[in-house]
Amino acid sequence: MGMHIGLIVAETSVEALKDAFLAQCPHLEVVATKDDFGSIDDVWAWREANSQFVSAADWSKDNPGKTVYLFWQDLTWAMLLDSEYVYASDGDLLARLSQQFNRTLSFVVESAGGCASFWCYDNGTQLRQINYFDGEVELAGQPLAEEEGIDVNNYYMDETEALWRAFGIDPVKCLQSSKECLAISVIDRTDYSRDDDDLES
């Protein structure tokens, strides 16, 4: 069974994580929110209805597309689901969030591409990074106490789930429940092609 997930996790409330995420990403404009879902099917239906993919060729400031981000509360932890992995793998963003929330975690697993990553930041500093890609593992920083008993040298899906348990989070349970779920739909009018033009000029 495959795994396709991008998560940012911090020990705070869903509302606080949402507010901090948007404050650190001022280019994102919220166009819709919802937090009173009746079932998990309602969550996925709302995400589908409030998402719009626009290719780079069709993108314009008037047609920027829409992306939905989902937040769940898991006991003392708040989780942000980033299905595109953009922000979950943004070290600068994770560092800034950790200045507000202290220890901030991120997990990205894309089994279709044979890769898995874990980051841990605290007070603006990266404490640990584990990257698995196509059978090779790269480690940075000192091992965390939560890694005890986990074979990080063979880090992949099973080890990711073991690390979740060690931190006391259960994303699988959250992704199957509408309880304490908050959704936001955002648009980004930034013209990233201009950045490419600037690099080429």
PDB file of C-alpha atoms in Angstrom:
ATOM      1  CA  MET A   1       0.000   0.000   0.000  1.00  0.00           C
ATOM      2  CA  GLY A   2       1.405   3.382  -0.984  1.00  0.00           C
ATOM      3  CA  MET A   3       1.685   6.573   1.010  1.00  0.00           C
ATOM      4  CA  HIS A   4       1.267  10.077  -0.354  1.00  0.00           C
ATOM      5  CA  ILE A   5       1.355  12.685   2.384  1.00  0.00           C
ATOM      6  CA  GLY A   6       2.863  16.018   3.344  1.00  0.00           C
ATOM      7  CA  LEU A   7       2.419  17.237   6.931  1.00  0.00           C
ATOM      8  CA  ILE A   8       3.535  20.166   9.046  1.00  0.00           C
ATOM      9  CA  VAL A   9       3.053  19.468  12.750  1.00  0.00           C
ATOM     10  CA  ALA A  10       3.405  21.810  15.724  1.00  0.00           C
ATOM     11  CA  GLU A  11       2.366  21.615  19.359  1.00  0.00           C
ATOM     12  CA  THR A  12      -0.327  24.279  19.267  1.00  0.00           C
ATOM     13  CA  SER A  13      -3.960  24.746  18.260  1.00  0.00           C
ATOM     14  CA  VAL A  14      -5.309  24.386  14.727  1.00  0.00           C
ATOM     15  CA  GLU A  15      -6.350  28.035  14.717  1.00  0.00           C
ATOM     16  CA  ALA A  16      -2.885  29.180  15.810  1.00  0.00           C
ATOM     17  CA  LEU A  17      -1.142  27.048  13.207  1.00  0.00           C
ATOM     18  CA  LYS A  18      -3.484  28.296  10.476  1.00  0.00           C
ATOM     19  CA  ASP A  19      -2.905  31.931  11.477  1.00  0.00           C
ATOM     20  CA  ALA A  20       0.870  31.476  11.634  1.00  0.00           C
ATOM     21  CA  PHE A  21       0.951  29.670   8.284  1.00  0.00           C
ATOM     22  CA  LEU A  22      -0.982  32.459   6.572  1.00  0.00           C
ATOM     23  CA  ALA A  23       1.103  35.156   8.290  1.00  0.00           C
ATOM     24  CA  GLN A  24       4.285  33.524   6.979  1.00  0.00           C
ATOM     25  CA  CYS A  25       2.749  33.143   3.492  1.00  0.00           C
ATOM     26  CA  PRO A  26       1.223  36.584   2.800  1.00  0.00           C
ATOM     27  CA  HIS A  27       0.996  35.757  -0.915  1.00  0.00           C
ATOM     28  CA  LEU A  28      -1.827  33.309  -0.125  1.00  0.00           C
ATOM     29  CA  GLU A  29      -5.305  34.838  -0.237  1.00  0.00           C
ATOM     30  CA  VAL A  30      -8.023  32.941   1.627  1.00  0.00           C
ATOM     31  CA  VAL A  31     -11.203  32.697  -0.432  1.00  0.00           C
ATOM     32  CA  ALA A  32     -13.167  30.143   1.630  1.00  0.00           C
ATOM     33  CA  THR A  33     -13.015  28.367   5.002  1.00  0.00           C
ATOM     34  CA  LYS A  34     -15.043  25.636   6.683  1.00  0.00           C
ATOM     35  CA  ASP A  35     -14.813  23.877  10.045  1.00  0.00           C
ATOM     36  CA  ASP A  36     -18.178  22.241  10.693  1.00  0.00           C
ATOM     37  CA  PHE A  37     -17.945  19.087   8.615  1.00  0.00           C
ATOM     38  CA  GLY A  38     -20.438  16.331   9.302  1.00  0.00           C
ATOM     39  CA  SER A  39     -18.258  13.496   8.032  1.00  0.00           C
ATOM     40  CA  ILE A  40     -14.892  12.785   6.438  1.00  0.00           C
ATOM     41  CA  ASP A  41     -16.679  12.410   3.099  1.00  0.00           C
ATOM     42  CA  ASP A  42     -17.830  16.009   3.515  1.00  0.00           C
ATOM     43  CA  VAL A  43     -14.210  17.066   4.045  1.00  0.00           C
ATOM     44  CA  TRP A  44     -12.999  15.492   0.804  1.00  0.00           C
ATOM     45  CA  ALA A  45     -16.042  16.736  -1.115  1.00  0.00           C
ATOM     46  CA  TRP A  46     -15.401  20.294   0.096  1.00  0.00           C
ATOM     47  CA  ARG A  47     -11.731  20.024  -0.841  1.00  0.00           C
ATOM     48  CA  GLU A  48     -12.653  18.894  -4.346  1.00  0.00           C
ATOM     49  CA  ALA A  49     -15.256  21.625  -4.769  1.00  0.00           C
ATOM     50  CA  ASN A  50     -12.903  24.358  -3.565  1.00  0.00           C
ATOM     51  CA  SER A  51      -9.761  23.273  -5.444  1.00  0.00           C
ATOM     52  CA  GLN A  52      -8.984  24.255  -9.008  1.00  0.00           C
ATOM     53  CA  PHE A  53      -5.888  23.127 -10.886  1.00  0.00           C
ATOM     54  CA  VAL A  54      -4.559  25.592 -13.439  1.00  0.00           C
ATOM     55  CA  SER A  55      -1.559  24.666 -15.573  1.00  0.00           C
ATOM     56  CA  ALA A  56       1.360  27.057 -15.920  1.00  0.00           C
ATOM     57  CA  ALA A  57       0.333  27.702 -19.532  1.00  0.00           C
ATOM     58  CA  ASP A  58      -3.194  28.734 -18.494  1.00  0.00           C
ATOM     59  CA  TRP A  59      -2.250  30.618 -15.321  1.00  0.00           C
ATOM     60  CA  SER A  60      -2.981  34.308 -14.983  1.00  0.00           C
ATOM     61  CA  LYS A  61      -3.628  36.664 -12.083  1.00  0.00           C
ATOM     62  CA  ASP A  62      -7.306  36.468 -12.969  1.00  0.00           C
ATOM     63  CA  ASN A  63      -7.152  32.666 -13.239  1.00  0.00           C
ATOM     64  CA  PRO A  64      -4.710  31.556 -10.534  1.00  0.00           C
ATOM     65  CA  GLY A  65      -6.414  28.329  -9.492  1.00  0.00           C
ATOM     66  CA  LYS A  66      -7.257  27.373  -5.919  1.00  0.00           C
ATOM     67  CA  THR A  67      -5.580  25.102  -3.369  1.00  0.00           C
ATOM     68  CA  VAL A  68      -7.107  23.644  -0.221  1.00  0.00           C
ATOM     69  CA  TYR A  69      -5.134  23.083   2.977  1.00  0.00           C
ATOM     70  CA  LEU A  70      -6.600  20.958   5.762  1.00  0.00           C
ATOM     71  CA  PHE A  71      -5.819  21.225   9.469  1.00  0.00           C
ATOM     72  CA  TRP A  72      -6.544  18.716  12.230  1.00  0.00           C
ATOM     73  CA  GLN A  73      -6.128  18.801  15.994  1.00  0.00           C
ATOM     74  CA  ASP A  74      -4.518  15.653  17.413  1.00  0.00           C
ATOM     75  CA  LEU A  75      -4.466  16.088  21.191  1.00  0.00           C
ATOM     76  CA  THR A  76      -1.845  18.804  21.806  1.00  0.00           C
ATOM     77  CA  TRP A  77      -0.576  18.752  18.201  1.00  0.00           C
ATOM     78  CA  ALA A  78      -1.954  20.635  15.219  1.00  0.00           C
ATOM     79  CA  MET A  79      -1.359  19.214  11.752  1.00  0.00           C
ATOM     80  CA  LEU A  80      -1.439  20.895   8.349  1.00  0.00           C
ATOM     81  CA  LEU A  81      -1.976  18.611   5.353  1.00  0.00           C
ATOM     82  CA  ASP A  82      -0.004  19.881   2.345  1.00  0.00           C
ATOM     83  CA  SER A  83      -0.845  17.505  -0.489  1.00  0.00           C
ATOM     84  CA  GLU A  84       1.496  19.315  -2.894  1.00  0.00           C
ATOM     85  CA  TYR A  85       4.454  19.077  -0.453  1.00  0.00           C
ATOM     86  CA  VAL A  86       5.491  22.675  -1.252  1.00  0.00           C
ATOM     87  CA  TYR A  87       5.332  24.091   2.259  1.00  0.00           C
ATOM     88  CA  ALA A  88       6.008  20.827   4.093  1.00  0.00           C
ATOM     89  CA  SER A  89       9.450  20.792   2.443  1.00  0.00           C
ATOM     90  CA  ASP A  90      10.164  24.527   2.847  1.00  0.00           C
ATOM     91  CA  GLY A  91      12.945  24.730   5.411  1.00  0.00           C
ATOM     92  CA  ASP A  92      12.729  28.516   5.739  1.00  0.00           C
ATOM     93  CA  LEU A  93       9.018  28.330   6.540  1.00  0.00           C
ATOM     94  CA  LEU A  94       9.533  25.510   9.028  1.00  0.00           C
ATOM     95  CA  ALA A  95      12.293  27.500  10.728  1.00  0.00           C
ATOM     96  CA  ARG A  96      10.049  30.563  11.071  1.00  0.00           C
ATOM     97  CA  LEU A  97       7.154  28.522  12.415  1.00  0.00           C
ATOM     98  CA  SER A  98       9.486  26.935  14.976  1.00  0.00           C
ATOM     99  CA  GLN A  99      10.382  30.392  16.263  1.00  0.00           C
ATOM    100  CA  GLN A 100       6.723  30.749  17.253  1.00  0.00           C
ATOM    101  CA  PHE A 101       5.869  27.188  18.279  1.00  0.00           C
ATOM    102  CA  ASN A 102       9.265  25.783  19.274  1.00  0.00           C
ATOM    103  CA  ARG A 103       9.583  22.221  18.014  1.00  0.00           C
ATOM    104  CA  THR A 104       8.018  22.006  14.564  1.00  0.00           C
ATOM    105  CA  LEU A 105       7.996  18.792  12.534  1.00  0.00           C
ATOM    106  CA  SER A 106       7.438  17.994   8.901  1.00  0.00           C
ATOM    107  CA  PHE A 107       6.907  14.710   7.102  1.00  0.00           C
ATOM    108  CA  VAL A 108       6.771  14.090   3.359  1.00  0.00           C
ATOM    109  CA  VAL A 109       6.253  10.623   1.901  1.00  0.00           C
ATOM    110  CA  GLU A 110       5.640   9.975  -1.789  1.00  0.00           C
ATOM    111  CA  SER A 111       5.901   6.251  -2.356  1.00  0.00           C
ATOM    112  CA  ALA A 112       5.169   6.620  -6.075  1.00  0.00           C
ATOM    113  CA  GLY A 113       8.485   8.457  -6.327  1.00  0.00           C
ATOM    114  CA  GLY A 114      10.261   6.295  -3.757  1.00  0.00           C
ATOM    115  CA  CYS A 115      11.028   9.127  -1.334  1.00  0.00           C
ATOM    116  CA  ALA A 116      10.419  10.053   2.299  1.00  0.00           C
ATOM    117  CA  SER A 117      11.663  12.965   4.384  1.00  0.00           C
ATOM    118  CA  PHE A 118      11.483  14.177   7.972  1.00  0.00           C
ATOM    119  CA  TRP A 119      12.506  17.544   9.390  1.00  0.00           C
ATOM    120  CA  CYS A 120      12.603  18.821  12.955  1.00  0.00           C
ATOM    121  CA  TYR A 121      13.132  22.520  13.714  1.00  0.00           C
ATOM    122  CA  ASP A 122      13.235  24.339  17.037  1.00  0.00           C
ATOM    123  CA  ASN A 123      13.616  28.045  17.730  1.00  0.00           C
ATOM    124  CA  GLY A 124      14.532  28.717  14.103  1.00  0.00           C
ATOM    125  CA  THR A 125      17.192  26.014  13.869  1.00  0.00           C
ATOM    126  CA  GLN A 126      17.102  22.682  12.051  1.00  0.00           C
ATOM    127  CA  LEU A 127      17.796  19.960  14.601  1.00  0.00           C
ATOM    128  CA  ARG A 128      17.324  16.905  12.411  1.00  0.00           C
ATOM    129  CA  GLN A 129      16.706  15.905   8.815  1.00  0.00           C
ATOM    130  CA  ILE A 130      16.231  12.435   7.351  1.00  0.00           C
ATOM    131  CA  ASN A 131      15.921  12.002   3.593  1.00  0.00           C
ATOM    132  CA  TYR A 132      15.239   8.724   1.816  1.00  0.00           C
ATOM    133  CA  PHE A 133      15.314   8.546  -1.952  1.00  0.00           C
ATOM    134  CA  ASP A 134      15.409   5.440  -4.075  1.00  0.00           C
ATOM    135  CA  GLY A 135      17.128   3.290  -1.440  1.00  0.00           C
ATOM    136  CA  GLU A 136      19.599   5.913  -0.215  1.00  0.00           C
ATOM    137  CA  VAL A 137      19.310   7.677   3.151  1.00  0.00           C
ATOM    138  CA  GLU A 138      20.929  11.004   4.079  1.00  0.00           C
ATOM    139  CA  LEU A 139      21.004  12.156   7.708  1.00  0.00           C
ATOM    140  CA  ALA A 140      21.701  15.603   9.141  1.00  0.00           C
ATOM    141  CA  GLY A 141      21.809  16.716  12.765  1.00  0.00           C
ATOM    142  CA  GLN A 142      21.860  14.646  15.922  1.00  0.00           C
ATOM    143  CA  PRO A 143      19.424  11.757  16.511  1.00  0.00           C
ATOM    144  CA  LEU A 144      16.315  12.684  18.473  1.00  0.00           C
ATOM    145  CA  ALA A 145      15.125  10.765  21.516  1.00  0.00           C
ATOM    146  CA  GLU A 146      12.000   9.784  19.553  1.00  0.00           C
ATOM    147  CA  GLU A 147      14.170   7.862  17.070  1.00  0.00           C
ATOM    148  CA  GLU A 148      15.124   5.234  19.651  1.00  0.00           C
ATOM    149  CA  GLY A 149      14.291   1.786  18.319  1.00  0.00           C
ATOM    150  CA  ILE A 150      13.697   3.099  14.764  1.00  0.00           C
ATOM    151  CA  ASP A 151      16.092   2.054  11.999  1.00  0.00           C
ATOM    152  CA  VAL A 152      16.577   5.479  10.416  1.00  0.00           C
ATOM    153  CA  ASN A 153      19.263   4.069   8.136  1.00  0.00           C
ATOM    154  CA  ASN A 154      16.406   2.296   6.355  1.00  0.00           C
ATOM    155  CA  TYR A 155      13.941   5.150   6.744  1.00  0.00           C
ATOM    156  CA  TYR A 156      10.773   4.864   4.677  1.00  0.00           C
ATOM    157  CA  MET A 157       7.032   4.349   5.242  1.00  0.00           C
ATOM    158  CA  ASP A 158       7.167   2.003   8.255  1.00  0.00           C
ATOM    159  CA  GLU A 159       9.793   4.155   9.946  1.00  0.00           C
ATOM    160  CA  THR A 160       7.723   7.284   9.264  1.00  0.00           C
ATOM    161  CA  GLU A 161       4.740   5.694  10.999  1.00  0.00           C
ATOM    162  CA  ALA A 162       6.956   4.606  13.904  1.00  0.00           C
ATOM    163  CA  LEU A 163       8.225   8.178  14.253  1.00  0.00           C
ATOM    164  CA  TRP A 164       4.648   9.477  14.282  1.00  0.00           C
ATOM    165  CA  ARG A 165       3.862   7.109  17.151  1.00  0.00           C
ATOM    166  CA  ALA A 166       7.001   8.187  19.000  1.00  0.00           C
ATOM    167  CA  PHE A 167       5.873  11.816  18.846  1.00  0.00           C
ATOM    168  CA  GLY A 168       2.349  10.851  19.875  1.00  0.00           C
ATOM    169  CA  ILE A 169       0.612  11.817  16.656  1.00  0.00           C
ATOM    170  CA  ASP A 170      -1.729   9.756  14.506  1.00  0.00           C
ATOM    171  CA  PRO A 171      -2.225  11.354  11.073  1.00  0.00           C
ATOM    172  CA  VAL A 172      -3.970   8.264   9.711  1.00  0.00           C
ATOM    173  CA  LYS A 173      -6.679   8.565  12.363  1.00  0.00           C
ATOM    174  CA  CYS A 174      -7.079  12.275  11.661  1.00  0.00           C
ATOM    175  CA  LEU A 175      -7.333  11.770   7.900  1.00  0.00           C
ATOM    176  CA  GLN A 176     -10.254   9.422   8.527  1.00  0.00           C
ATOM    177  CA  SER A 177     -12.178  11.826  10.771  1.00  0.00           C
ATOM    178  CA  SER A 178     -13.921  15.167  10.359  1.00  0.00           C
ATOM    179  CA  LYS A 179     -13.530  15.901  14.065  1.00  0.00           C
ATOM    180  CA  GLU A 180     -11.651  19.137  14.753  1.00  0.00           C
ATOM    181  CA  CYS A 181     -10.903  19.603  11.054  1.00  0.00           C
ATOM    182  CA  LEU A 182     -10.494  23.070   9.545  1.00  0.00           C
ATOM    183  CA  ALA A 183     -10.220  23.697   5.809  1.00  0.00           C
ATOM    184  CA  ILE A 184      -9.081  26.772   3.922  1.00  0.00           C
ATOM    185  CA  SER A 185      -9.140  27.420   0.185  1.00  0.00           C
ATOM    186  CA  VAL A 186      -6.484  29.858  -1.023  1.00  0.00           C
ATOM    187  CA  ILE A 187      -5.323  31.486  -4.237  1.00  0.00           C
ATOM    188  CA  ASP A 188      -1.810  32.648  -5.089  1.00  0.00           C
ATOM    189  CA  ARG A 189      -1.595  35.464  -7.640  1.00  0.00           C
ATOM    190  CA  THR A 190       2.230  35.454  -7.648  1.00  0.00           C
ATOM    191  CA  ASP A 191       3.610  35.264 -11.183  1.00  0.00           C
ATOM    192  CA  TYR A 192       6.413  32.756 -10.680  1.00  0.00           C
ATOM    193  CA  SER A 193       7.304  32.821 -14.384  1.00  0.00           C
ATOM    194  CA  ARG A 194       8.639  36.344 -13.844  1.00  0.00           C
ATOM    195  CA  ASP A 195      11.086  34.961 -11.304  1.00  0.00           C
ATOM    196  CA  ASP A 196      12.319  32.532 -13.975  1.00  0.00           C
ATOM    197  CA  ASP A 197      12.672  35.406 -16.440  1.00  0.00           C
ATOM    198  CA  ASP A 198      14.664  37.367 -13.880  1.00  0.00           C
ATOM    199  CA  LEU A 199      17.023  34.424 -13.396  1.00  0.00           C
ATOM    200  CA  GLU A 200      17.572  34.120 -17.133  1.00  0.00           C
ATOM    201  CA  SER A 201      18.153  37.837 -17.717  1.00  0.00           C
TER     202      SER A 201
END
